[in-house]
PDB file of C-alpha atoms in Angstrom:
ATOM      1  CA  LYS A 703      63.784  -0.898 -52.824  1.00 50.00           C
ATOM      2  CA  SER A 704      60.420  -2.077 -54.343  1.00 62.00           C
ATOM      3  CA  ALA A 705      57.208  -0.401 -53.818  1.00 79.00           C
ATOM      4  CA  ARG A 706      55.563  -3.818 -53.533  1.00 86.00           C
ATOM      5  CA  VAL A 707      57.303  -4.816 -50.184  1.00 91.00           C
ATOM      6  CA  LYS A 708      57.979  -2.211 -47.387  1.00 92.00           C
ATOM      7  CA  VAL A 709      60.465  -3.126 -44.959  1.00 92.00           C
ATOM      8  CA  PRO A 710      61.585  -1.085 -41.976  1.00 93.00           C
ATOM      9  CA  ALA A 711      64.590   1.382 -42.678  1.00 93.00           C
ATOM     10  CA  SER A 712      66.750  -0.632 -40.082  1.00 94.00           C
ATOM     11  CA  VAL A 713      66.447  -3.447 -37.609  1.00 95.00           C
ATOM     12  CA  ARG A 714      68.511  -3.978 -34.492  1.00 95.00           C
ATOM     13  CA  VAL A 715      70.478  -7.131 -33.834  1.00 94.00           C
ATOM     14  CA  LEU A 716      70.526  -7.865 -30.330  1.00 95.00           C
ATOM     15  CA  PRO A 717      73.722  -8.581 -28.379  1.00 95.00           C
ATOM     16  CA  ASN A 718      75.018 -12.256 -28.784  1.00 96.00           C
ATOM     17  CA  GLN A 719      72.477 -12.734 -31.552  1.00 95.00           C
ATOM     18  CA  THR A 720      73.135 -13.150 -35.465  1.00 94.00           C
ATOM     19  CA  SER A 721      69.699 -12.274 -36.755  1.00 93.00           C
ATOM     20  CA  ALA A 722      66.597 -10.083 -36.413  1.00 93.00           C
ATOM     21  CA  ILE A 723      62.932 -10.835 -37.440  1.00 94.00           C
ATOM     22  CA  PHE A 724      61.219  -8.036 -39.157  1.00 93.00           C
ATOM     23  CA  GLN A 725      57.997  -7.600 -40.730  1.00 93.00           C
ATOM     24  CA  ALA A 726      57.703  -7.092 -44.630  1.00 91.00           C
ATOM     25  CA  THR A 727      54.207  -5.459 -45.938  1.00 92.00           C
ATOM     26  CA  THR A 728      53.488  -6.597 -49.466  1.00 92.00           C
ATOM     27  CA  SER A 729      50.849  -5.038 -51.933  1.00 93.00           C
ATOM     28  CA  GLY A 730      48.731  -6.882 -54.205  1.00 95.00           C
ATOM     29  CA  VAL A 731      50.038  -7.905 -57.694  1.00 95.00           C
ATOM     30  CA  ASP A 732      48.343  -8.896 -61.106  1.00 94.00           C
ATOM     31  CA  SER A 733      50.791 -11.654 -61.799  1.00 94.00           C
ATOM     32  CA  ASN A 734      53.896 -13.539 -60.098  1.00 95.00           C
ATOM     33  CA  VAL A 735      56.190 -10.759 -59.475  1.00 94.00           C
ATOM     34  CA  GLN A 736      59.922 -11.576 -58.060  1.00 94.00           C
ATOM     35  CA  VAL A 737      61.326  -8.710 -55.628  1.00 93.00           C
ATOM     36  CA  GLU A 738      64.427  -8.290 -53.819  1.00 92.00           C
ATOM     37  CA  VAL A 739      65.114  -6.997 -50.196  1.00 92.00           C
ATOM     38  CA  ALA A 740      68.750  -5.875 -49.246  1.00 93.00           C
ATOM     39  CA  ALA A 741      70.415  -5.690 -45.874  1.00 93.00           C
ATOM     40  CA  ASN A 742      73.624  -3.702 -45.280  1.00 94.00           C
ATOM     41  CA  LEU A 743      76.079  -3.736 -42.207  1.00 93.00           C
ATOM     42  CA  ALA A 744      79.316  -1.864 -42.230  1.00 93.00           C
ATOM     43  CA  GLY A 745      79.284  -1.786 -45.921  1.00 95.00           C
ATOM     44  CA  VAL A 746      78.467  -5.340 -46.764  1.00 96.00           C
ATOM     45  CA  GLU A 747      75.324  -5.912 -48.559  1.00 96.00           C
ATOM     46  CA  LYS A 748      73.264  -9.110 -48.707  1.00 95.00           C
ATOM     47  CA  LYS A 749      70.111  -9.604 -50.957  1.00 95.00           C
ATOM     48  CA  ALA A 750      67.037 -12.209 -50.697  1.00 93.00           C
ATOM     49  CA  LYS A 751      64.475 -12.622 -53.101  1.00 94.00           C
ATOM     50  CA  VAL A 752      60.837 -13.347 -52.684  1.00 92.00           C
ATOM     51  CA  THR A 753      57.927 -14.012 -55.192  1.00 94.00           C
ATOM     52  CA  LEU A 754      54.639 -12.290 -54.731  1.00 95.00           C
ATOM     53  CA  ALA A 755      51.658 -14.100 -56.141  1.00 95.00           C
ATOM     54  CA  PRO A 756      48.188 -12.772 -56.985  1.00 95.00           C
ATOM     55  CA  ALA A 757      45.579 -13.129 -54.306  1.00 94.00           C
ATOM     56  CA  ARG A 758      43.045 -16.245 -54.874  1.00 92.00           C
ATOM     57  CA  VAL A 759      39.378 -16.600 -53.956  1.00 91.00           C
ATOM     58  CA  VAL A 760      39.043 -18.302 -50.553  1.00 89.00           C
ATOM     59  CA  ALA A 761      35.407 -17.928 -49.555  1.00 87.00           C
ATOM     60  CA  ILE A 762      31.947 -16.877 -51.023  1.00 88.00           C
ATOM     61  CA  GLU A 763      29.430 -16.301 -48.333  1.00 86.00           C
ATOM     62  CA  PHE A 764      25.557 -15.372 -48.067  1.00 86.00           C
ATOM     63  CA  ALA A 765      24.468 -12.896 -45.493  1.00 86.00           C
ATOM     64  CA  LYS A 766      21.440 -15.386 -44.901  1.00 82.00           C
ATOM     65  CA  ASP A 767      21.223 -19.398 -45.179  1.00 78.00           C
ATOM     66  CA  SER A 768      17.731 -18.943 -46.651  1.00 77.00           C
ATOM     67  CA  VAL A 769      15.842 -16.534 -48.203  1.00 77.00           C
ATOM     68  CA  VAL A 770      12.199 -16.232 -49.701  1.00 77.00           C
ATOM     69  CA  GLY A 771      11.613 -17.091 -53.463  1.00 77.00           C
ATOM     70  CA  GLY A 772      11.439 -13.676 -55.186  1.00 80.00           C
ATOM     71  CA  SER A 773      13.865 -11.849 -52.803  1.00 82.00           C
ATOM     72  CA  GLY A 774      17.460 -11.033 -52.808  1.00 84.00           C
ATOM     73  CA  VAL A 775      20.475 -11.933 -50.440  1.00 86.00           C
ATOM     74  CA  LEU A 776      23.653 -10.125 -50.048  1.00 89.00           C
ATOM     75  CA  ALA A 777      26.965 -12.404 -50.846  1.00 89.00           C
ATOM     76  CA  VAL A 778      30.529 -11.600 -50.497  1.00 92.00           C
ATOM     77  CA  VAL A 779      33.755 -13.086 -52.190  1.00 91.00           C
ATOM     78  CA  LYS A 780      36.864 -13.053 -50.133  1.00 92.00           C
ATOM     79  CA  LEU A 781      40.483 -13.309 -51.393  1.00 93.00           C
ATOM     80  CA  ASP A 782      43.532 -14.766 -49.387  1.00 94.00           C
ATOM     81  CA  GLY A 783      45.319 -11.345 -49.901  1.00 94.00           C
ATOM     82  CA  LEU A 784      45.113  -7.978 -51.863  1.00 95.00           C
ATOM     83  CA  ALA A 785      43.803  -7.521 -55.320  1.00 95.00           C
ATOM     84  CA  GLY A 786      46.492  -6.239 -57.730  1.00 95.00           C
ATOM     85  CA  PRO A 787      46.348  -2.793 -59.572  1.00 95.00           C
ATOM     86  CA  SER A 788      44.118  -4.154 -62.243  1.00 95.00           C
ATOM     87  CA  GLY A 789      41.684  -5.456 -59.636  1.00 95.00           C
ATOM     88  CA  ALA A 790      40.793  -9.224 -59.330  1.00 93.00           C
ATOM     89  CA  VAL A 791      37.711 -10.186 -61.972  1.00 92.00           C
ATOM     90  CA  ILE A 792      35.788 -12.827 -60.299  1.00 91.00           C
ATOM     91  CA  THR A 793      33.492 -14.990 -62.470  1.00 89.00           C
ATOM     92  CA  LEU A 794      30.327 -16.313 -60.688  1.00 88.00           C
ATOM     93  CA  LYS A 795      27.896 -18.871 -61.475  1.00 84.00           C
ATOM     94  CA  SER A 796      24.672 -20.163 -60.176  1.00 82.00           C
ATOM     95  CA  LEU A 797      24.344 -23.839 -60.392  1.00 77.00           C
ATOM     96  CA  ASP A 798      20.260 -23.224 -60.556  1.00 76.00           C
ATOM     97  CA  SER A 799      18.298 -20.764 -62.399  1.00 78.00           C
ATOM     98  CA  VAL A 800      16.322 -20.037 -59.256  1.00 79.00           C
ATOM     99  CA  LEU A 801      19.180 -18.113 -57.765  1.00 82.00           C
ATOM    100  CA  LYS A 802      20.750 -15.274 -60.075  1.00 86.00           C
ATOM    101  CA  VAL A 803      24.403 -13.844 -59.520  1.00 88.00           C
ATOM    102  CA  PRO A 804      26.065 -11.338 -61.481  1.00 91.00           C
ATOM    103  CA  ALA A 805      28.344 -13.011 -64.004  1.00 90.00           C
ATOM    104  CA  THR A 806      31.480 -11.261 -62.718  1.00 91.00           C
ATOM    105  CA  VAL A 807      32.414  -8.990 -59.931  1.00 93.00           C
ATOM    106  CA  THR A 808      35.850  -7.029 -59.386  1.00 95.00           C
ATOM    107  CA  VAL A 809      37.552  -6.746 -56.109  1.00 95.00           C
ATOM    108  CA  ALA A 810      39.284  -3.308 -56.259  1.00 97.00           C
ATOM    109  CA  ASP A 811      43.022  -2.660 -56.295  1.00 96.00           C
ATOM    110  CA  GLN A 812      44.448  -3.219 -52.740  1.00 95.00           C
ATOM    111  CA  THR A 813      41.198  -4.795 -51.319  1.00 97.00           C
ATOM    112  CA  SER A 814      40.357  -8.007 -50.392  1.00 96.00           C
ATOM    113  CA  SER A 815      36.774  -8.589 -50.789  1.00 96.00           C
ATOM    114  CA  ILE A 816      33.516  -7.510 -52.697  1.00 95.00           C
ATOM    115  CA  SER A 817      30.120  -7.787 -51.972  1.00 95.00           C
ATOM    116  CA  PHE A 818      27.342  -8.315 -54.419  1.00 93.00           C
ATOM    117  CA  ASN A 819      23.449  -9.065 -54.538  1.00 92.00           C
ATOM    118  CA  ALA A 820      22.154 -12.501 -55.536  1.00 88.00           C
ATOM    119  CA  THR A 821      18.339 -12.538 -56.517  1.00 87.00           C
ATOM    120  CA  SER A 822      15.922 -15.514 -56.419  1.00 81.00           C
ATOM    121  CA  THR A 823      13.012 -16.194 -58.448  1.00 77.00           C
ATOM    122  CA  SER A 824       9.651 -17.217 -56.941  1.00 71.00           C
ATOM    123  CA  LEU A 825       8.973 -20.864 -56.521  1.00 62.00           C
ATOM    124  CA  PRO A 826       5.762 -22.679 -57.196  1.00 56.00           C
ATOM    125  CA  VAL A 827       6.956 -25.518 -54.746  1.00 51.00           C
ATOM    126  CA  ALA A 828       8.319 -25.634 -51.088  1.00 48.00           C
ATOM    127  CA  SER A 829      11.909 -25.144 -50.181  1.00 48.00           C
ATOM    128  CA  ILE A 830      14.794 -26.231 -52.788  1.00 48.00           C
ATOM    129  CA  ARG A 831      18.537 -25.683 -52.201  1.00 48.00           C
ATOM    130  CA  ARG A 832      20.391 -23.671 -54.546  1.00 48.00           C
ATOM    131  CA  LYS A 833      24.063 -23.125 -55.051  1.00 50.00           C
ATOM    132  CA  ALA A 834      26.240 -20.116 -56.144  1.00 50.00           C
ATOM    133  CA  VAL A 835      30.163 -21.056 -57.249  1.00 50.00           C
ATOM    134  CA  THR A 836      32.959 -19.164 -58.266  1.00 49.00           C
ATOM    135  CA  SER A 837      34.620 -20.395 -61.320  1.00 47.00           C
ATOM    136  CA  ASN A 838      38.003 -19.317 -60.178  1.00 53.00           C
ATOM    137  CA  LYS A 839      40.468 -21.817 -58.942  1.00 46.00           C
ATOM    138  CA  PRO A 840      40.063 -22.916 -56.427  1.00 52.00           C
ATOM    139  CA  ALA A 841      36.288 -23.351 -57.150  1.00 53.00           C
ATOM    140  CA  LEU A 842      34.305 -22.826 -53.973  1.00 58.00           C
ATOM    141  CA  VAL A 843      30.639 -23.816 -53.704  1.00 60.00           C
ATOM    142  CA  ARG A 844      28.158 -22.481 -51.070  1.00 59.00           C
ATOM    143  CA  THR A 845      24.590 -23.256 -50.602  1.00 61.00           C
ATOM    144  CA  VAL A 846      21.505 -20.881 -49.870  1.00 62.00           C
ATOM    145  CA  VAL A 847      17.854 -22.317 -49.530  1.00 62.00           C
ATOM    146  CA  VAL A 848      15.138 -20.606 -51.449  1.00 59.00           C
ATOM    147  CA  SER A 849      11.758 -21.139 -50.249  1.00 55.00           C
ATOM    148  CA  THR A 850       7.942 -20.133 -51.127  1.00 52.00           C
ATOM    149  CA  TYR A 851       7.714 -19.400 -47.502  1.00 51.00           C
ATOM    150  CA  GLY A 852       9.448 -17.660 -44.745  1.00 48.00           C
ATOM    151  CA  SER A 853      12.759 -19.168 -43.254  1.00 44.00           C
ATOM    152  CA  VAL A 854      13.359 -22.714 -43.490  1.00 43.00           C
ATOM    153  CA  ALA A 855      14.197 -24.748 -40.776  1.00 40.00           C
TER     154      ALA A 855
END
């Protein structure tokens, strides 16, 4: 029995059926891990293996589509599963110096997202589109508009 995969203690195979479907719950892992699950009926045991893979970045989102230059905007990085015991260190990069993001953020063990603040610098000209991108694979690009005035239409 693996602590990384939780399965029910027993399942019921209905009359005139040869199988039962059950839910297996997995925990986050830091690297690929192969786990084994066993089923036993009347002293006959059968085993199956499954490989658990580390979570990957699936989204980076900003709370607002536009911000006034010199202000901040809340953002979130989302994973497709749970981070492993070491957490998931996500590298962030702004594609323009107008929008500042932390170099890295860490998604905590057994969680699937992390929020962070991005800050913009004041702009001497009207609105300009700026982007932030995760450098983890697959790379995701999201755009936030930074302007010298209120919201940009």
